[in-house]
Protein backbone atom coordinates (compact mmCIF):
# COMPACT_ATOMS: atom_id res chain seq x y z
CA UNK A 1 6.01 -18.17 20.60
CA UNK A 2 2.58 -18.05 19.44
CA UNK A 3 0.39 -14.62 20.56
CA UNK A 4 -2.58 -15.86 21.52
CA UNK A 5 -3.89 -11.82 22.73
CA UNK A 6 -3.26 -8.26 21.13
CA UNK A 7 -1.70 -7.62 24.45
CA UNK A 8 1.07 -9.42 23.83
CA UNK A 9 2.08 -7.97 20.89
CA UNK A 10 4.69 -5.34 21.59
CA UNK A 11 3.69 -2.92 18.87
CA UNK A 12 0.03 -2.59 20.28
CA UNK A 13 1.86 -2.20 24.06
CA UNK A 14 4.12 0.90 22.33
CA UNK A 15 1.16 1.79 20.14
CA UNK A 16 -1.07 2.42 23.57
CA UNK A 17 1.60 4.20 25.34
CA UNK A 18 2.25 6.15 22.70
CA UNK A 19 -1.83 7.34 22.60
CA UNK A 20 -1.54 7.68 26.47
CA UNK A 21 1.50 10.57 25.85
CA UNK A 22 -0.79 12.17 23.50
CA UNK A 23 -3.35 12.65 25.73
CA UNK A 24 -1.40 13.97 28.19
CA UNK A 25 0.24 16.07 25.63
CA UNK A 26 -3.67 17.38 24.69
CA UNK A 27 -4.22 17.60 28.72
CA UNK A 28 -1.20 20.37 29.13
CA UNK A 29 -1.97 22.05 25.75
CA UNK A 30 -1.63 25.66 26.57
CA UNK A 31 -3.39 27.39 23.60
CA UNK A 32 -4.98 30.68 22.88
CA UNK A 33 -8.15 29.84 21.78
CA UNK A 34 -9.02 26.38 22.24
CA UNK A 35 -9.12 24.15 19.66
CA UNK A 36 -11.22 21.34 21.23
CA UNK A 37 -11.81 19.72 17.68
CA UNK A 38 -8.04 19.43 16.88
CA UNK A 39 -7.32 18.09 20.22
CA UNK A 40 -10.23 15.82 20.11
CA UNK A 41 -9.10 14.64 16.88
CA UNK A 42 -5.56 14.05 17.67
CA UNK A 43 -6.26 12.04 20.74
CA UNK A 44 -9.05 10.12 18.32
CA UNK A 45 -6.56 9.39 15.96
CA UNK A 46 -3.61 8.12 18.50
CA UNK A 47 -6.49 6.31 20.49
CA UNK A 48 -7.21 4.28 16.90
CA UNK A 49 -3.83 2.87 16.57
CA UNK A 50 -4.22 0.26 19.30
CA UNK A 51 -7.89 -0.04 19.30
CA UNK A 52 -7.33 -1.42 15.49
CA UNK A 53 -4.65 -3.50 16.45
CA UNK A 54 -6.95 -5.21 18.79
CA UNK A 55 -9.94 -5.07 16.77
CA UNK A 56 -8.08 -7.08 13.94
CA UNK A 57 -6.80 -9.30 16.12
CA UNK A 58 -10.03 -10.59 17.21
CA UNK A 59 -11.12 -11.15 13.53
CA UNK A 60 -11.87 -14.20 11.62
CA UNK A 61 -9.84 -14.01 8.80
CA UNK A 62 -5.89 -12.68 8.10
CA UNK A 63 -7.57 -10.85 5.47
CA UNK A 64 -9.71 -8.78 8.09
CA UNK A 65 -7.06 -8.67 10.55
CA UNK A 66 -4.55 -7.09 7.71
CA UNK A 67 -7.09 -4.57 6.72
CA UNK A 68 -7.64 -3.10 10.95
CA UNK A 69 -3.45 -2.79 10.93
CA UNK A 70 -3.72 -0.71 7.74
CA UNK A 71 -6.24 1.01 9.47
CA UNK A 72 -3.98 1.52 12.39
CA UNK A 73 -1.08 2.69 10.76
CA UNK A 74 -3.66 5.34 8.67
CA UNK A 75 -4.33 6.50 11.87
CA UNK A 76 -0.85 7.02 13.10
CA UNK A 77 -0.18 9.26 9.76
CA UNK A 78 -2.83 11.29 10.97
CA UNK A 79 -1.41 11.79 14.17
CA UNK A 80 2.11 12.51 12.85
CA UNK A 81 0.05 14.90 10.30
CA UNK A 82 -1.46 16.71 13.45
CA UNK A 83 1.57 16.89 15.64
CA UNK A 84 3.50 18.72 12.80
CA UNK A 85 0.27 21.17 12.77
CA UNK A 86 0.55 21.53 16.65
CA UNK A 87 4.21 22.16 16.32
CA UNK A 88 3.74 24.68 13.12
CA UNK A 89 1.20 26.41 16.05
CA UNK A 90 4.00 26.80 18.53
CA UNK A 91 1.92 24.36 20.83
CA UNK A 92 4.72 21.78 20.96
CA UNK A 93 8.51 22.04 20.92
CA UNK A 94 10.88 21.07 18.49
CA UNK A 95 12.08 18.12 20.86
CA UNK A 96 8.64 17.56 21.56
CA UNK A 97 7.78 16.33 18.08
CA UNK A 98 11.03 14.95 17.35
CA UNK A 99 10.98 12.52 20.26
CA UNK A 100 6.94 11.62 19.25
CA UNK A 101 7.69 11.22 15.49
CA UNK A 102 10.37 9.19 16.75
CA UNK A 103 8.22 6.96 18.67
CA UNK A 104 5.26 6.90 15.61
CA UNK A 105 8.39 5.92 13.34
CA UNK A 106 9.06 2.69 15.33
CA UNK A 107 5.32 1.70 15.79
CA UNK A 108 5.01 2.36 11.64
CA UNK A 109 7.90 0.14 11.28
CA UNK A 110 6.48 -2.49 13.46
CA UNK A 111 3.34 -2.32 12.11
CA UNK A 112 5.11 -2.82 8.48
CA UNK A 113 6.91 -6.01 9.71
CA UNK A 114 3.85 -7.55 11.05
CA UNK A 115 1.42 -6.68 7.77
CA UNK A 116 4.93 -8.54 5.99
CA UNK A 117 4.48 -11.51 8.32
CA UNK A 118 1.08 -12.26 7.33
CA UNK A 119 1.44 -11.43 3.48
CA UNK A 120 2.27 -14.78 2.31
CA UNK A 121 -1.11 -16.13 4.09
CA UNK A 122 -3.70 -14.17 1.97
């Protein structure tokens, strides 16, 4: 099957849900002081996963398109990066960032097997 849209790719469909459970995460984040700049960064930074996705897709070249899904998965490091500070905080539980890293594990893997796939086409 050819994917003629982003939207049909399954690891921008798990990448968006994923950014839409971070910001509800942020949304119920009950902190002392709030830390609008860490919140606004982690919801940047999950947001950024399938905006790149799509923003590569629509690219000329595979070269361009391979770059954005580097991009992508930079921006999923950074969100695994600030959900281990949140948990460090005691903002989110243990399960909590289990069951995300868990879900940023299989959108990094899928995100590896596509930048694979187009390899040989440099």
């Amino acid at each position: 099957m050819d994917i003629k849209s982003f939207k049909d790719l399954i690891v921008w469909q798990k990448s968006l849900a994923f950014a839409n459970e971070i910001i509800e995460l942020t949304e119920n984040l009950n902190t002392k002081s709030k830390h609008y700049r860490l919140i606004e960064q982690i919801e940047a930074s999950s947001s950024s996963v399938p905006q790149n996705i799509a923003e590569g897709k629509g690219r000329h070249t595979i070269k361009e398109y391979k770059q954005f899904l580097y991009y992508s998965r930079g921006s999923l490091y950074e969100t695994i990066t600030l959900l281990n500070l949140f948990h460090l905080r005691k903002w989110i539980t243990d399960k909590e960032l289990a069951d995300l890293e868990r879900k940023a594990d299989e959108i990094g893997k899928m995100l590896n097997g596509l930048l694979n796939k187009l390899k040989p086409n440099n």
